[in-house]
Amino acid sequence: MRFEYQTHIMDTAKNTPIMNNEKISFISYEKYIVTGMKSILMKAKDSKKKILAYINNNLQNLIVRNVIRPTQRYADMLEFSYHPNCFSNAIEREKVLHNMWAYPYKNKKVVHYEFSDLIDGDIPIFYNNISKTSLIASDGCLVEDFYQESALNRCLNKINDLCDEDISIQTVWLEIALNIYNPYKYINDLKNQNSNKYIYTGLELNSKIIQACQKIEKKIFKRAIFNKKTNTVNWIDIKLDQDWNGGS
């Protein structure tokens, strides 16, 4: 018996774009995709009142599925629990599934329902009323105050706060996903601006520097993610593959 490497060709996904009955790549349409997303977000920014009114009038109390942990994680735990040693000893099987308690949920009550479904051989499933903060388990029981804010309120606040800066950030994320992001583009744009248009005196220059520093401080603080439990702070950042390569 031996193992050999073989080339394997996977079928394309079912959501692959098709034009004239032929599958096409998105690569030729990258700029259109970015332009389209920016156009949609700009339209949303300019139509906030209409969108907010529609959501408030039509989308209250919807029940939606919540994926609180990767489904594959549940499948892996079930597979581990089907080991012969676990099938011959129920205590050993429960020990394996009790590893679910190690996940850092703020509200550990949800693990009870995960364990209950897994012990029955089911993938745990949860739902949520988007107007409320509770989680609904597969048996209909509620995990109260699982979320700090309802999904509906978060959505409404996101739309209400949508601004040009948000659209710019989302555009960058999309460019990264499409692998067309140029980190130097925005720097070059600033360089192309006429920075020598204004000449400041010493005091004026100091004032401008202080104002710029204060703006930077506000942006840094606004984007900070604080963890009170570990007394740490983090920021979401963009790192491309080439950024991790050190010079030789």
Coordinates of C-alpha atoms in Angstrom, one line a residue:
M1 CA 0.0 0.0 0.0
R2 CA 1.3 3.5 -0.9
F3 CA 0.1 7.0 -1.2
E4 CA 0.6 9.1 -4.4
Y5 CA -0.1 12.7 -5.2
Q6 CA -2.7 13.3 -7.9
T7 CA -4.0 16.5 -9.4
H8 CA -7.6 17.0 -8.3
I9 CA -9.9 19.4 -10.1
M10 CA -12.8 20.7 -8.0
D11 CA -16.1 21.6 -9.5
T12 CA -17.0 25.3 -9.6
A13 CA -19.4 26.7 -7.0
K14 CA -23.1 26.9 -7.9
N15 CA -23.0 30.7 -7.4
T16 CA -20.4 31.3 -10.2
P17 CA -21.5 34.2 -12.5
I18 CA -22.8 33.0 -15.9
M19 CA -23.0 35.1 -19.0
N20 CA -24.3 33.8 -22.4
N21 CA -24.5 30.3 -20.8
E22 CA -20.7 30.4 -20.0
K23 CA -19.1 30.7 -16.6
I24 CA -17.1 33.9 -16.2
S25 CA -14.5 35.2 -13.8
F26 CA -15.0 38.3 -11.8
I27 CA -11.5 39.5 -12.6
S28 CA -12.5 41.4 -15.7
Y29 CA -15.2 43.2 -13.7
E30 CA -13.3 44.2 -10.6
K31 CA -13.6 47.9 -11.1
Y32 CA -17.3 47.6 -11.9
I33 CA -17.8 45.7 -8.6
V34 CA -16.1 48.3 -6.6
T35 CA -17.9 51.2 -8.4
G36 CA -21.2 49.4 -7.9
M37 CA -20.7 48.9 -4.2
K38 CA -19.7 52.5 -3.7
S39 CA -22.8 53.6 -5.7
I40 CA -25.1 51.5 -3.6
L41 CA -23.6 52.8 -0.3
M42 CA -23.8 56.4 -1.5
K43 CA -27.4 55.8 -2.5
A44 CA -28.1 54.4 1.0
K45 CA -26.4 57.4 2.6
D46 CA -28.6 59.8 0.6
S47 CA -31.8 57.8 1.3
K48 CA -31.5 57.1 5.0
K49 CA -35.0 58.3 5.9
K50 CA -36.6 56.0 3.4
I51 CA -34.6 53.0 4.4
L52 CA -35.1 53.5 8.1
A53 CA -38.8 54.0 7.6
Y54 CA -39.1 50.8 5.6
I55 CA -37.2 48.8 8.1
N56 CA -39.2 50.1 11.0
N57 CA -42.5 49.4 9.2
N58 CA -41.8 46.0 7.7
L59 CA -38.9 44.2 9.5
Q60 CA -39.9 44.3 13.2
N61 CA -39.8 41.0 15.2
L62 CA -38.4 38.8 12.4
I63 CA -37.0 35.4 13.5
V64 CA -33.6 34.6 12.0
R65 CA -31.1 31.9 12.5
N66 CA -28.0 32.9 14.5
V67 CA -24.7 31.1 13.8
I68 CA -22.8 31.7 17.1
R69 CA -20.1 29.2 16.5
P70 CA -18.7 27.7 13.2
T71 CA -20.9 24.7 12.2
Q72 CA -17.7 22.8 11.4
R73 CA -16.7 23.2 15.0
Y74 CA -19.9 21.4 16.0
A75 CA -19.3 18.7 13.4
D76 CA -15.7 18.1 14.7
M77 CA -16.9 17.7 18.2
L78 CA -19.6 15.2 17.2
E79 CA -16.9 13.3 15.2
F80 CA -14.6 13.2 18.2
S81 CA -17.5 12.0 20.4
Y82 CA -18.1 9.1 18.0
H83 CA -14.7 7.6 18.8
P84 CA -15.0 3.9 19.9
N85 CA -13.8 4.8 23.4
C86 CA -16.6 7.3 23.8
F87 CA -19.3 4.9 22.5
S88 CA -18.3 2.3 25.0
N89 CA -18.3 4.8 27.9
A90 CA -21.0 7.5 28.1
I91 CA -18.9 9.4 30.7
E92 CA -16.0 9.7 28.2
R93 CA -18.3 11.0 25.5
E94 CA -19.6 13.6 27.9
K95 CA -16.1 14.6 28.8
V96 CA -15.3 15.3 25.1
L97 CA -18.4 17.4 24.6
H98 CA -17.8 19.3 27.8
N99 CA -14.9 21.0 25.9
M100 CA -17.6 23.3 24.6
W101 CA -17.4 25.1 27.9
A102 CA -13.9 26.4 27.1
Y103 CA -15.3 28.7 24.4
P104 CA -15.1 32.3 25.7
Y105 CA -18.8 33.2 25.6
K106 CA -19.7 36.1 27.9
N107 CA -23.0 34.3 28.6
K108 CA -22.1 30.7 29.3
K109 CA -25.8 29.6 29.6
V110 CA -25.8 29.0 25.8
V111 CA -23.3 26.1 26.2
H112 CA -26.0 24.1 28.1
Y113 CA -28.1 24.0 25.0
E114 CA -25.2 23.3 22.7
F115 CA -24.2 20.3 24.9
S116 CA -27.8 19.1 25.0
D117 CA -28.1 19.1 21.2
L118 CA -24.7 17.5 20.7
I119 CA -25.3 14.7 23.2
D120 CA -28.4 13.8 21.0
G121 CA -26.2 13.8 17.9
D122 CA -27.6 17.0 16.5
I123 CA -25.8 20.2 15.3
P124 CA -26.9 23.0 17.7
I125 CA -29.1 25.6 16.1
F126 CA -30.2 28.9 17.5
Y127 CA -32.6 31.7 16.5
N128 CA -33.2 35.3 17.4
N129 CA -35.9 37.8 17.2
I130 CA -34.1 40.7 15.6
S131 CA -36.0 43.2 17.8
K132 CA -34.8 41.5 21.0
T133 CA -31.5 40.6 22.7
S134 CA -32.4 37.1 23.7
L135 CA -31.3 33.9 21.9
I136 CA -33.7 31.1 21.1
A137 CA -32.4 27.5 21.5
S138 CA -33.6 24.5 19.4
D139 CA -36.1 23.5 22.1
G140 CA -37.6 27.0 22.2
C141 CA -36.0 28.1 25.5
L142 CA -34.6 31.6 25.8
V143 CA -31.1 32.7 26.7
E144 CA -31.9 36.1 28.0
D145 CA -29.7 39.2 27.3
F146 CA -27.3 37.2 25.1
Y147 CA -26.7 40.3 23.1
Q148 CA -26.1 43.8 24.5
E149 CA -28.2 45.3 21.7
S150 CA -30.8 44.0 19.3
A151 CA -29.8 43.2 15.7
L152 CA -32.5 45.6 14.5
N153 CA -31.1 48.5 16.6
R154 CA -27.6 47.8 15.4
C155 CA -28.8 47.8 11.8
L156 CA -30.7 51.1 12.3
N157 CA -27.7 52.7 14.0
K158 CA -25.3 51.6 11.3
I159 CA -27.5 53.0 8.6
N160 CA -28.1 56.3 10.5
D161 CA -24.3 56.7 11.1
L162 CA -23.3 55.8 7.5
C163 CA -20.9 58.5 6.2
D164 CA -18.3 59.0 3.6
E165 CA -15.5 57.7 5.8
D166 CA -17.4 54.4 6.3
I167 CA -17.9 54.1 2.6
S168 CA -14.2 54.6 2.0
I169 CA -13.3 52.0 4.6
Q170 CA -15.7 49.4 3.1
T171 CA -14.3 50.2 -0.3
V172 CA -10.8 49.3 1.0
W173 CA -12.1 46.0 2.4
L174 CA -13.6 45.1 -0.9
E175 CA -10.5 46.0 -2.8
I176 CA -8.5 43.7 -0.4
A177 CA -11.0 40.9 -1.0
L178 CA -10.6 41.3 -4.7
N179 CA -6.8 41.5 -4.4
I180 CA -6.6 44.9 -6.1
Y181 CA -5.9 47.0 -3.1
N182 CA -3.0 49.5 -3.5
P183 CA -1.9 50.8 -0.1
Y184 CA 0.1 53.6 -1.8
K185 CA -2.8 54.9 -3.8
Y186 CA -4.1 57.1 -1.0
I187 CA -0.7 58.3 -0.1
N188 CA -0.1 59.4 -3.7
D189 CA -3.5 61.1 -3.8
L190 CA -2.4 63.2 -0.8
K191 CA 1.0 64.0 -2.4
N192 CA -0.8 65.2 -5.6
Q193 CA -2.7 67.8 -3.6
N194 CA -1.1 71.2 -3.4
S195 CA 0.3 71.1 0.1
N196 CA 2.1 74.4 -0.4
K197 CA -1.1 76.4 -1.1
Y198 CA -1.0 77.9 2.4
I199 CA 1.9 79.3 4.3
Y200 CA 1.6 79.5 8.0
T201 CA 3.4 81.5 10.6
G202 CA 5.1 79.7 13.6
L203 CA 2.0 80.1 15.9
E204 CA -0.4 79.1 13.2
L205 CA 1.6 76.1 12.3
N206 CA 1.7 74.9 15.9
S207 CA -2.0 75.4 16.1
K208 CA -2.5 73.3 12.9
I209 CA -0.3 70.6 14.2
I210 CA -2.2 70.4 17.5
Q211 CA -5.5 70.3 15.6
A212 CA -4.2 67.5 13.4
C213 CA -3.0 65.5 16.4
Q214 CA -6.3 65.9 18.1
K215 CA -8.1 64.6 15.0
I216 CA -5.8 61.6 14.9
E217 CA -6.3 61.0 18.6
K218 CA -10.1 60.9 18.2
K219 CA -9.9 58.5 15.2
I220 CA -7.6 56.2 17.1
F221 CA -9.9 56.2 20.2
K222 CA -13.0 55.8 18.1
R223 CA -11.6 52.6 16.4
A224 CA -10.2 51.1 19.5
I225 CA -11.6 47.8 20.8
F226 CA -11.4 47.7 24.6
N227 CA -11.3 44.5 26.6
K228 CA -12.1 45.3 30.3
K229 CA -11.5 41.7 31.4
T230 CA -7.9 41.6 30.2
N231 CA -7.3 45.3 30.4
T232 CA -6.1 45.5 26.8
V233 CA -6.9 47.5 23.7
N234 CA -6.7 46.4 20.0
W235 CA -7.4 47.9 16.6
I236 CA -8.6 46.2 13.4
D237 CA -5.8 46.7 10.9
I238 CA -5.0 45.8 7.3
K239 CA -2.0 43.7 6.6
L240 CA -1.2 42.4 3.1
D241 CA 1.0 39.4 2.5
Q242 CA 3.9 41.6 1.3
D243 CA 3.7 43.6 4.5
W244 CA 4.9 40.6 6.5
N245 CA 8.0 40.1 4.4
G246 CA 11.1 41.5 6.0
G247 CA 14.1 42.8 4.0
S248 CA 17.0 40.5 3.4

